[in-house]
mmCIF file of C-alpha atoms and ligand atoms in Angstrom:
data_model
loop_
_atom_site.group_PDB
_atom_site.id
_atom_site.type_symbol
_atom_site.label_atom_id
_atom_site.label_comp_id
_atom_site.label_asym_id
_atom_site.label_seq_id
_atom_site.Cartn_x
_atom_site.Cartn_y
_atom_site.Cartn_z
ATOM 1 C CA MET A 4 -4.687 -32.636 -36.120
ATOM 2 C CA PHE A 5 -7.469 -34.108 -34.010
ATOM 3 C CA ASP A 6 -5.573 -37.221 -33.019
ATOM 4 C CA ASN A 7 -7.591 -37.518 -29.928
ATOM 5 C CA LEU A 8 -11.031 -38.060 -31.412
ATOM 6 C CA GLN A 9 -9.527 -39.673 -34.490
ATOM 7 C CA GLU A 10 -7.826 -42.291 -32.352
ATOM 8 C CA ARG A 11 -10.885 -42.886 -30.247
ATOM 9 C CA LEU A 12 -13.087 -43.327 -33.292
ATOM 10 C CA GLY A 13 -10.462 -45.400 -35.053
ATOM 11 C CA SER A 14 -10.480 -47.984 -32.314
ATOM 12 C CA ILE A 15 -14.263 -48.242 -32.532
ATOM 13 C CA LEU A 16 -14.807 -48.065 -36.268
ATOM 14 C CA ASN A 17 -11.742 -49.024 -38.227
ATOM 15 C CA GLY A 18 -12.484 -52.740 -37.962
ATOM 16 C CA LEU A 19 -15.474 -52.080 -40.200
ATOM 17 C CA THR A 20 -13.347 -51.444 -43.291
ATOM 18 C CA GLY A 21 -14.860 -53.329 -46.224
ATOM 19 C CA ARG A 22 -18.198 -53.831 -44.512
ATOM 20 C CA GLY A 23 -20.592 -51.790 -46.679
ATOM 21 C CA ALA A 24 -22.237 -48.931 -44.801
ATOM 22 C CA LEU A 25 -22.157 -47.532 -41.256
ATOM 23 C CA SER A 26 -24.988 -48.997 -39.220
ATOM 24 C CA ASP A 27 -26.977 -47.163 -36.575
ATOM 25 C CA LYS A 28 -25.151 -49.184 -33.927
ATOM 26 C CA ASP A 29 -21.674 -48.270 -35.266
ATOM 27 C CA VAL A 30 -22.659 -44.614 -35.362
ATOM 28 C CA GLN A 31 -24.121 -44.713 -31.845
ATOM 29 C CA ALA A 32 -20.834 -46.008 -30.500
ATOM 30 C CA ALA A 33 -18.904 -43.313 -32.364
ATOM 31 C CA LEU A 34 -21.261 -40.596 -31.191
ATOM 32 C CA ARG A 35 -20.622 -41.492 -27.573
ATOM 33 C CA GLU A 36 -17.003 -40.492 -28.162
ATOM 34 C CA VAL A 37 -18.001 -37.358 -30.062
ATOM 35 C CA ARG A 38 -20.294 -36.365 -27.203
ATOM 36 C CA ARG A 39 -17.478 -36.922 -24.726
ATOM 37 C CA ALA A 40 -15.069 -34.779 -26.752
ATOM 38 C CA LEU A 41 -17.580 -31.927 -27.004
ATOM 39 C CA LEU A 42 -18.413 -31.989 -23.311
ATOM 40 C CA GLU A 43 -14.706 -31.967 -22.507
ATOM 41 C CA ALA A 44 -14.462 -28.853 -24.684
ATOM 42 C CA ASP A 45 -17.231 -27.287 -22.569
ATOM 43 C CA VAL A 46 -19.923 -27.241 -25.234
ATOM 44 C CA ALA A 47 -23.321 -26.895 -23.564
ATOM 45 C CA LEU A 48 -25.322 -30.103 -23.199
ATOM 46 C CA GLU A 49 -28.332 -29.105 -25.302
ATOM 47 C CA VAL A 50 -26.027 -28.039 -28.121
ATOM 48 C CA VAL A 51 -24.127 -31.321 -27.891
ATOM 49 C CA ARG A 52 -27.420 -33.193 -28.303
ATOM 50 C CA ASP A 53 -28.463 -31.154 -31.291
ATOM 51 C CA PHE A 54 -25.037 -31.540 -32.837
ATOM 52 C CA THR A 55 -24.849 -35.302 -32.431
ATOM 53 C CA ASP A 56 -28.350 -35.627 -33.950
ATOM 54 C CA ARG A 57 -27.130 -33.821 -37.042
ATOM 55 C CA VAL A 58 -24.039 -35.989 -37.276
ATOM 56 C CA ARG A 59 -26.111 -39.142 -36.818
ATOM 57 C CA GLU A 60 -28.293 -38.179 -39.768
ATOM 58 C CA LYS A 61 -25.278 -37.726 -42.002
ATOM 59 C CA ALA A 62 -23.321 -40.740 -40.777
ATOM 60 C CA VAL A 63 -25.858 -43.570 -40.580
ATOM 61 C CA GLY A 64 -25.897 -45.424 -43.869
ATOM 62 C CA ALA A 65 -22.791 -43.632 -45.156
ATOM 63 C CA GLU A 66 -20.844 -45.903 -47.518
ATOM 64 C CA ILE A 67 -17.608 -47.234 -46.112
ATOM 65 C CA VAL A 68 -15.122 -46.782 -48.931
ATOM 66 C CA LYS A 69 -11.805 -48.592 -49.094
ATOM 67 C CA SER A 70 -9.657 -45.526 -49.524
ATOM 68 C CA ILE A 71 -10.553 -43.934 -46.190
ATOM 69 C CA LYS A 72 -10.797 -45.463 -42.737
ATOM 70 C CA PRO A 73 -14.287 -45.403 -41.194
ATOM 71 C CA GLY A 74 -12.939 -43.535 -38.148
ATOM 72 C CA GLN A 75 -11.506 -40.812 -40.362
ATOM 73 C CA MET A 76 -14.731 -40.650 -42.298
ATOM 74 C CA VAL A 77 -16.766 -39.919 -39.182
ATOM 75 C CA VAL A 78 -14.197 -37.404 -37.941
ATOM 76 C CA LYS A 79 -14.576 -35.609 -41.263
ATOM 77 C CA ILE A 80 -18.365 -35.575 -40.958
ATOM 78 C CA VAL A 81 -18.030 -34.237 -37.376
ATOM 79 C CA HIS A 82 -15.479 -31.616 -38.392
ATOM 80 C CA ASP A 83 -17.493 -30.400 -41.401
ATOM 81 C CA GLU A 84 -20.664 -30.164 -39.332
ATOM 82 C CA LEU A 85 -18.797 -28.270 -36.624
ATOM 83 C CA VAL A 86 -17.412 -25.760 -39.127
ATOM 84 C CA SER A 87 -20.845 -25.318 -40.668
ATOM 85 C CA MET A 88 -22.434 -24.707 -37.263
ATOM 86 C CA LEU A 89 -19.704 -22.284 -36.218
ATOM 87 C CA GLY A 90 -20.493 -20.099 -39.220
ATOM 88 C CA SER A 91 -18.729 -18.523 -42.115
ATOM 89 C CA GLU A 92 -15.196 -17.281 -42.429
ATOM 90 C CA GLY A 93 -14.387 -13.581 -42.527
ATOM 91 C CA VAL A 94 -17.480 -11.986 -40.973
ATOM 92 C CA THR A 95 -16.531 -8.494 -39.855
ATOM 93 C CA LEU A 96 -18.091 -5.516 -38.184
ATOM 94 C CA ASP A 97 -20.876 -3.938 -40.160
ATOM 95 C CA LEU A 98 -20.270 -0.201 -40.357
ATOM 96 C CA ASN A 99 -22.535 0.277 -43.307
ATOM 97 C CA ALA A 100 -24.793 3.005 -41.903
ATOM 98 C CA PRO A 101 -24.819 6.805 -41.787
ATOM 99 C CA ALA A 102 -22.192 8.291 -39.456
ATOM 100 C CA PRO A 103 -21.914 8.183 -36.554
ATOM 101 C CA VAL A 104 -22.345 4.400 -36.615
ATOM 102 C CA VAL A 105 -23.224 3.257 -33.108
ATOM 103 C CA ILE A 106 -21.729 0.044 -31.721
ATOM 104 C CA MET A 107 -23.132 -1.098 -28.380
ATOM 105 C CA MET A 108 -21.096 -3.518 -26.283
ATOM 106 C CA VAL A 109 -23.025 -5.767 -23.886
ATOM 107 C CA GLY A 110 -22.077 -8.610 -21.562
ATOM 108 C CA LEU A 111 -21.445 -9.640 -18.000
ATOM 109 C CA GLN A 112 -19.000 -7.915 -15.705
ATOM 110 C CA GLY A 113 -15.460 -9.145 -16.219
ATOM 111 C CA SER A 114 -16.179 -10.609 -19.660
ATOM 112 C CA GLY A 115 -13.741 -8.187 -21.271
ATOM 113 C CA LYS A 116 -16.172 -5.549 -22.525
ATOM 114 C CA THR A 117 -14.104 -2.478 -21.752
ATOM 115 C CA THR A 118 -10.889 -4.044 -23.026
ATOM 116 C CA THR A 119 -12.646 -5.109 -26.238
ATOM 117 C CA THR A 120 -14.125 -1.628 -26.657
ATOM 118 C CA GLY A 121 -10.578 -0.249 -26.559
ATOM 119 C CA LYS A 122 -9.308 -2.918 -28.958
ATOM 120 C CA ILE A 123 -12.045 -2.308 -31.525
ATOM 121 C CA ALA A 124 -11.652 1.463 -31.277
ATOM 122 C CA SER A 125 -7.904 1.189 -31.669
ATOM 123 C CA ARG A 126 -8.198 -1.090 -34.707
ATOM 124 C CA LEU A 127 -10.810 1.104 -36.414
ATOM 125 C CA THR A 128 -8.619 4.130 -35.804
ATOM 126 C CA LYS A 129 -5.274 2.672 -36.861
ATOM 127 C CA ARG A 130 -6.208 0.180 -39.556
ATOM 128 C CA ASP A 131 -9.411 1.615 -40.995
ATOM 129 C CA LYS A 132 -8.596 5.290 -40.426
ATOM 130 C CA LYS A 133 -11.931 5.956 -38.741
ATOM 131 C CA LYS A 134 -12.548 8.702 -36.250
ATOM 132 C CA VAL A 135 -13.884 6.944 -33.178
ATOM 133 C CA LEU A 136 -15.479 8.090 -29.930
ATOM 134 C CA MET A 137 -15.756 5.752 -26.934
ATOM 135 C CA ALA A 138 -18.164 6.285 -24.046
ATOM 136 C CA SER A 139 -18.555 4.337 -20.822
ATOM 137 C CA LEU A 140 -22.173 3.954 -19.725
ATOM 138 C CA ASP A 141 -21.169 2.150 -16.556
ATOM 139 C CA THR A 142 -22.360 4.403 -13.767
ATOM 140 C CA ARG A 143 -22.413 1.578 -11.227
ATOM 141 C CA ARG A 144 -18.657 1.148 -10.948
ATOM 142 C CA PRO A 145 -17.001 4.565 -10.619
ATOM 143 C CA ALA A 146 -13.702 3.136 -11.847
ATOM 144 C CA ALA A 147 -15.245 1.918 -15.112
ATOM 145 C CA GLN A 148 -15.472 5.323 -16.777
ATOM 146 C CA GLU A 149 -11.954 6.125 -15.665
ATOM 147 C CA GLN A 150 -10.699 2.767 -17.053
ATOM 148 C CA LEU A 151 -12.078 3.622 -20.506
ATOM 149 C CA LYS A 152 -10.623 7.108 -20.352
ATOM 150 C CA GLN A 153 -7.194 5.612 -19.711
ATOM 151 C CA LEU A 154 -7.591 3.210 -22.626
ATOM 152 C CA GLY A 155 -8.466 6.222 -24.768
ATOM 153 C CA GLU A 156 -5.302 8.008 -23.699
ATOM 154 C CA GLN A 157 -3.249 4.893 -24.311
ATOM 155 C CA THR A 158 -4.623 4.274 -27.811
ATOM 156 C CA GLY A 159 -5.126 7.877 -28.887
ATOM 157 C CA VAL A 160 -8.890 7.450 -29.251
ATOM 158 C CA ASP A 161 -11.368 10.110 -28.087
ATOM 159 C CA THR A 162 -13.502 9.361 -25.042
ATOM 160 C CA LEU A 163 -16.634 11.189 -24.003
ATOM 161 C CA PRO A 164 -15.878 13.579 -21.116
ATOM 162 C CA ILE A 165 -17.207 12.201 -17.827
ATOM 163 C CA ILE A 166 -20.098 14.106 -16.229
ATOM 164 C CA PRO A 167 -20.835 12.627 -12.788
ATOM 165 C CA GLY A 168 -24.476 11.900 -11.976
ATOM 166 C CA GLN A 169 -25.739 11.244 -15.515
ATOM 167 C CA SER A 170 -27.804 8.133 -16.209
ATOM 168 C CA PRO A 171 -26.603 5.518 -18.739
ATOM 169 C CA THR A 172 -29.266 6.553 -21.247
ATOM 170 C CA ASP A 173 -28.348 10.234 -20.871
ATOM 171 C CA ILE A 174 -24.713 9.362 -21.477
ATOM 172 C CA ALA A 175 -25.719 7.341 -24.554
ATOM 173 C CA SER A 176 -27.625 10.290 -26.025
ATOM 174 C CA ARG A 177 -24.810 12.681 -25.203
ATOM 175 C CA ALA A 178 -22.282 10.340 -26.838
ATOM 176 C CA VAL A 179 -24.225 10.128 -30.100
ATOM 177 C CA GLN A 180 -24.715 13.893 -30.089
ATOM 178 C CA ALA A 181 -21.031 14.517 -29.370
ATOM 179 C CA ALA A 182 -20.010 12.126 -32.145
ATOM 180 C CA ARG A 183 -22.268 13.949 -34.563
ATOM 181 C CA LEU A 184 -20.832 17.321 -33.594
ATOM 182 C CA GLY A 185 -17.277 16.013 -33.495
ATOM 183 C CA GLY A 186 -17.451 14.432 -36.940
ATOM 184 C CA HIS A 187 -16.810 10.922 -35.606
ATOM 185 C CA ASP A 188 -17.454 7.975 -37.914
ATOM 186 C CA VAL A 189 -18.100 5.508 -35.132
ATOM 187 C CA VAL A 190 -19.215 5.738 -31.509
ATOM 188 C CA ILE A 191 -18.726 2.742 -29.219
ATOM 189 C CA LEU A 192 -20.920 2.489 -26.122
ATOM 190 C CA ASP A 193 -19.426 0.374 -23.347
ATOM 191 C CA THR A 194 -22.391 -0.599 -21.162
ATOM 192 C CA ALA A 195 -22.379 -1.744 -17.543
ATOM 193 C CA GLY A 196 -22.269 -5.445 -16.744
ATOM 194 C CA ARG A 197 -23.430 -7.462 -13.761
ATOM 195 C CA THR A 198 -22.042 -10.606 -12.212
ATOM 196 C CA HIS A 199 -25.062 -12.469 -13.587
ATOM 197 C CA ILE A 200 -28.062 -11.808 -15.806
ATOM 198 C CA ASP A 201 -30.875 -10.008 -14.025
ATOM 199 C CA GLU A 202 -33.993 -8.089 -14.949
ATOM 200 C CA PRO A 203 -32.682 -4.554 -14.263
ATOM 201 C CA LEU A 204 -29.672 -5.235 -16.516
ATOM 202 C CA MET A 205 -31.892 -6.371 -19.381
ATOM 203 C CA VAL A 206 -34.223 -3.386 -18.954
ATOM 204 C CA GLU A 207 -31.238 -1.027 -18.925
ATOM 205 C CA MET A 208 -29.811 -2.567 -22.116
ATOM 206 C CA ALA A 209 -33.174 -2.383 -23.897
ATOM 207 C CA THR A 210 -33.616 1.280 -22.923
ATOM 208 C CA ILE A 211 -30.140 2.216 -24.123
ATOM 209 C CA LYS A 212 -30.817 0.405 -27.373
ATOM 210 C CA THR A 213 -34.002 2.406 -27.958
ATOM 211 C CA LYS A 214 -32.224 5.638 -27.193
ATOM 212 C CA ALA A 215 -28.993 5.113 -29.141
ATOM 213 C CA ASN A 216 -30.283 3.030 -32.068
ATOM 214 C CA PRO A 217 -27.080 0.982 -32.414
ATOM 215 C CA HIS A 218 -26.185 -0.574 -35.748
ATOM 216 C CA GLU A 219 -24.154 -3.315 -34.071
ATOM 217 C CA ILE A 220 -24.882 -4.856 -30.671
ATOM 218 C CA LEU A 221 -21.982 -7.101 -29.731
ATOM 219 C CA LEU A 222 -22.245 -9.599 -26.908
ATOM 220 C CA VAL A 223 -18.809 -9.948 -25.320
ATOM 221 C CA ALA A 224 -18.332 -13.272 -23.555
ATOM 222 C CA ASP A 225 -15.479 -15.159 -21.980
ATOM 223 C CA ALA A 226 -14.517 -18.172 -24.121
ATOM 224 C CA LEU A 227 -14.132 -20.118 -20.896
ATOM 225 C CA THR A 228 -17.841 -19.797 -20.110
ATOM 226 C CA GLY A 229 -19.068 -23.363 -19.749
ATOM 227 C CA GLN A 230 -22.640 -24.571 -19.551
ATOM 228 C CA ASP A 231 -23.868 -21.010 -18.794
ATOM 229 C CA ALA A 232 -22.984 -19.891 -22.313
ATOM 230 C CA VAL A 233 -26.349 -20.954 -23.704
ATOM 231 C CA ASN A 234 -28.344 -19.117 -21.076
ATOM 232 C CA LEU A 235 -26.223 -16.003 -21.406
ATOM 233 C CA ALA A 236 -26.403 -15.809 -25.188
ATOM 234 C CA ARG A 237 -30.087 -16.672 -25.361
ATOM 235 C CA ASN A 238 -31.040 -14.053 -22.761
ATOM 236 C CA PHE A 239 -29.095 -11.225 -24.326
ATOM 237 C CA ASP A 240 -30.316 -12.134 -27.780
ATOM 238 C CA GLU A 241 -33.976 -12.446 -26.841
ATOM 239 C CA ARG A 242 -34.068 -9.370 -24.641
ATOM 240 C CA VAL A 243 -31.698 -7.019 -26.410
ATOM 241 C CA GLY A 244 -31.253 -8.511 -29.865
ATOM 242 C CA ILE A 245 -27.559 -8.911 -30.534
ATOM 243 C CA THR A 246 -25.994 -8.643 -33.998
ATOM 244 C CA GLY A 247 -22.831 -10.571 -33.225
ATOM 245 C CA LEU A 248 -20.548 -12.167 -30.661
ATOM 246 C CA VAL A 249 -17.031 -11.430 -29.482
ATOM 247 C CA LEU A 250 -15.267 -14.195 -27.579
ATOM 248 C CA THR A 251 -12.511 -13.087 -25.249
ATOM 249 C CA ARG A 252 -9.679 -15.072 -23.630
ATOM 250 C CA MET A 253 -9.254 -17.312 -26.647
ATOM 251 C CA ASP A 254 -5.563 -17.168 -25.690
ATOM 252 C CA GLY A 255 -6.388 -19.233 -22.604
ATOM 253 C CA ASP A 256 -6.236 -22.987 -22.144
ATOM 254 C CA GLY A 257 -9.917 -23.561 -22.834
ATOM 255 C CA ARG A 258 -11.013 -25.443 -25.922
ATOM 256 C CA GLY A 259 -13.563 -22.775 -26.822
ATOM 257 C CA GLY A 260 -16.742 -24.834 -26.706
ATOM 258 C CA ALA A 261 -18.649 -21.673 -25.766
ATOM 259 C CA ALA A 262 -18.192 -20.507 -29.361
ATOM 260 C CA LEU A 263 -20.299 -23.379 -30.612
ATOM 261 C CA SER A 264 -22.866 -23.072 -27.817
ATOM 262 C CA MET A 265 -23.479 -19.359 -28.320
ATOM 263 C CA ARG A 266 -23.461 -19.479 -32.072
ATOM 264 C CA ALA A 267 -25.866 -22.443 -32.055
ATOM 265 C CA VAL A 268 -28.489 -20.882 -29.800
ATOM 266 C CA THR A 269 -28.454 -17.391 -31.314
ATOM 267 C CA GLY A 270 -27.496 -18.049 -34.926
ATOM 268 C CA LYS A 271 -25.518 -14.794 -34.679
ATOM 269 C CA PRO A 272 -22.005 -14.645 -36.134
ATOM 270 C CA ILE A 273 -18.841 -14.631 -34.060
ATOM 271 C CA LYS A 274 -17.276 -11.446 -35.373
ATOM 272 C CA LEU A 275 -14.033 -11.182 -33.441
ATOM 273 C CA ILE A 276 -11.976 -12.970 -30.818
ATOM 274 C CA GLY A 277 -9.812 -11.577 -28.023
ATOM 275 C CA VAL A 278 -6.436 -13.258 -27.677
ATOM 276 C CA GLY A 279 -4.742 -11.299 -24.903
ATOM 277 C CA GLU A 280 -4.859 -8.242 -22.692
ATOM 278 C CA LYS A 281 -3.012 -5.888 -25.024
ATOM 279 C CA MET A 282 -4.846 -3.482 -27.295
ATOM 280 C CA ASP A 283 -3.755 -5.262 -30.476
ATOM 281 C CA ALA A 284 -4.803 -8.712 -29.238
ATOM 282 C CA LEU A 285 -7.924 -8.870 -31.378
ATOM 283 C CA GLU A 286 -8.375 -11.264 -34.289
ATOM 284 C CA GLU A 287 -10.851 -12.420 -36.885
ATOM 285 C CA PHE A 288 -12.749 -15.585 -36.127
ATOM 286 C CA HIS A 289 -11.743 -18.674 -38.118
ATOM 287 C CA PRO A 290 -14.315 -21.469 -37.756
ATOM 288 C CA ARG A 291 -11.910 -24.201 -38.946
ATOM 289 C CA ARG A 292 -9.317 -23.366 -36.315
ATOM 290 C CA VAL A 293 -11.909 -23.361 -33.571
ATOM 291 C CA ALA A 294 -13.386 -26.639 -34.829
ATOM 292 C CA ASP A 295 -9.929 -28.253 -34.642
ATOM 293 C CA ARG A 296 -9.490 -26.922 -31.140
ATOM 294 C CA ILE A 297 -12.887 -28.140 -29.931
ATOM 295 C CA LEU A 298 -12.138 -31.615 -31.246
ATOM 296 C CA GLY A 299 -8.794 -31.558 -29.410
HETATM 297 P P1 GDP B 358 -15.472 -5.834 -18.322
HETATM 298 O O1 GDP B 358 -15.860 -5.855 -16.870
HETATM 299 O O2 GDP B 358 -16.366 -6.733 -19.131
HETATM 300 O O3 GDP B 358 -15.368 -4.478 -18.908
HETATM 301 O O4 GDP B 358 -14.033 -6.531 -18.402
HETATM 302 P P2 GDP B 358 -12.584 -5.879 -18.624
HETATM 303 O O5 GDP B 358 -12.470 -5.360 -20.008
HETATM 304 O O6 GDP B 358 -12.282 -4.939 -17.511
HETATM 305 O O7 GDP B 358 -11.661 -7.183 -18.578
HETATM 306 C C1 GDP B 358 -11.498 -7.956 -17.415
HETATM 307 C C2 GDP B 358 -10.105 -8.590 -17.434
HETATM 308 O O8 GDP B 358 -9.974 -9.486 -18.529
HETATM 309 C C3 GDP B 358 -8.992 -7.576 -17.596
HETATM 310 O O9 GDP B 358 -7.937 -7.926 -16.757
HETATM 311 C C4 GDP B 358 -8.577 -7.728 -19.059
HETATM 312 O O10 GDP B 358 -7.233 -7.382 -19.287
HETATM 313 C C5 GDP B 358 -8.813 -9.195 -19.289
HETATM 314 N N1 GDP B 358 -9.085 -9.538 -20.705
HETATM 315 C C6 GDP B 358 -9.999 -8.996 -21.543
HETATM 316 N N2 GDP B 358 -9.946 -9.576 -22.757
HETATM 317 C C7 GDP B 358 -8.977 -10.524 -22.701
HETATM 318 C C8 GDP B 358 -8.448 -11.501 -23.637
HETATM 319 O O11 GDP B 358 -8.860 -11.630 -24.792
HETATM 320 N N3 GDP B 358 -7.442 -12.313 -23.169
HETATM 321 C C9 GDP B 358 -6.956 -12.222 -21.890
HETATM 322 N N4 GDP B 358 -5.997 -13.056 -21.522
HETATM 323 N N5 GDP B 358 -7.444 -11.334 -20.990
HETATM 324 C C10 GDP B 358 -8.427 -10.494 -21.383
#
């Protein structure tokens, strides 16, 4: 399954069979390979350090038993720690609040926010039989509101009528009001992104949050985000206070190290993953699968 790391660790450690316990030196050598594998998977450096410290604690002094090769033993420790850091299985959206439940989508431009808004709305409508309203709060890109409207038409989900000239916070208030009047169970607010994190973006997100009182604030991020993942997740979490993460483009070639980075710095669960451009390309997050993929 993770032949790569297994083989690398095997060549370092398997000669130790029958030698008592793993020494600090053995573990150091193994951790160099673990570090390399994680960096290749695009896990952020500070998270790699933290992770290898945890593995070191568990591995040094571990008994080498005859029935299992030392290399395999360390791979198991690494894998278990990875799964534990990635979080639990089966975390889903929390809709446990009085209707209309507000979900606020945040993230950088191009991360897949609007697409994910459509996917979540479509799933809640079709699978969970919820009445959903979507609203685009992106007044910076004129095409953004139109893009969401088209997704609404495509999926059969209501979208808030566009009124040119309104501010994002005004649109947020209008959306919640319209959902209340329209008997919607859920209202999803698709906020504007930027190419990078800046102060006005954070202020805008915080103001919308105050106004709309969202029950879920989901940070949408590209799974291919490399070292920036930590900065991105930390900023949004500290300034806006996210309740969960959605990783998009998990269908791509990347090994998904951003999942570990963002989960590690925020402690917030990865609730869903995007696996394609189509409206049904949304899946639950399975920590074991992602751990296997990160280890290569
Ligand atoms: P936004 O600027 O954050 O709203 O990003 P968009 O939702 O407009 O998405 C940007 C591009 O990424 C679009 O071409 C989407 O089709 C694509 N996209 C979004 N999610 C996924 C995904 O999970 N997998 C793939 N392959 N493409 C995606």
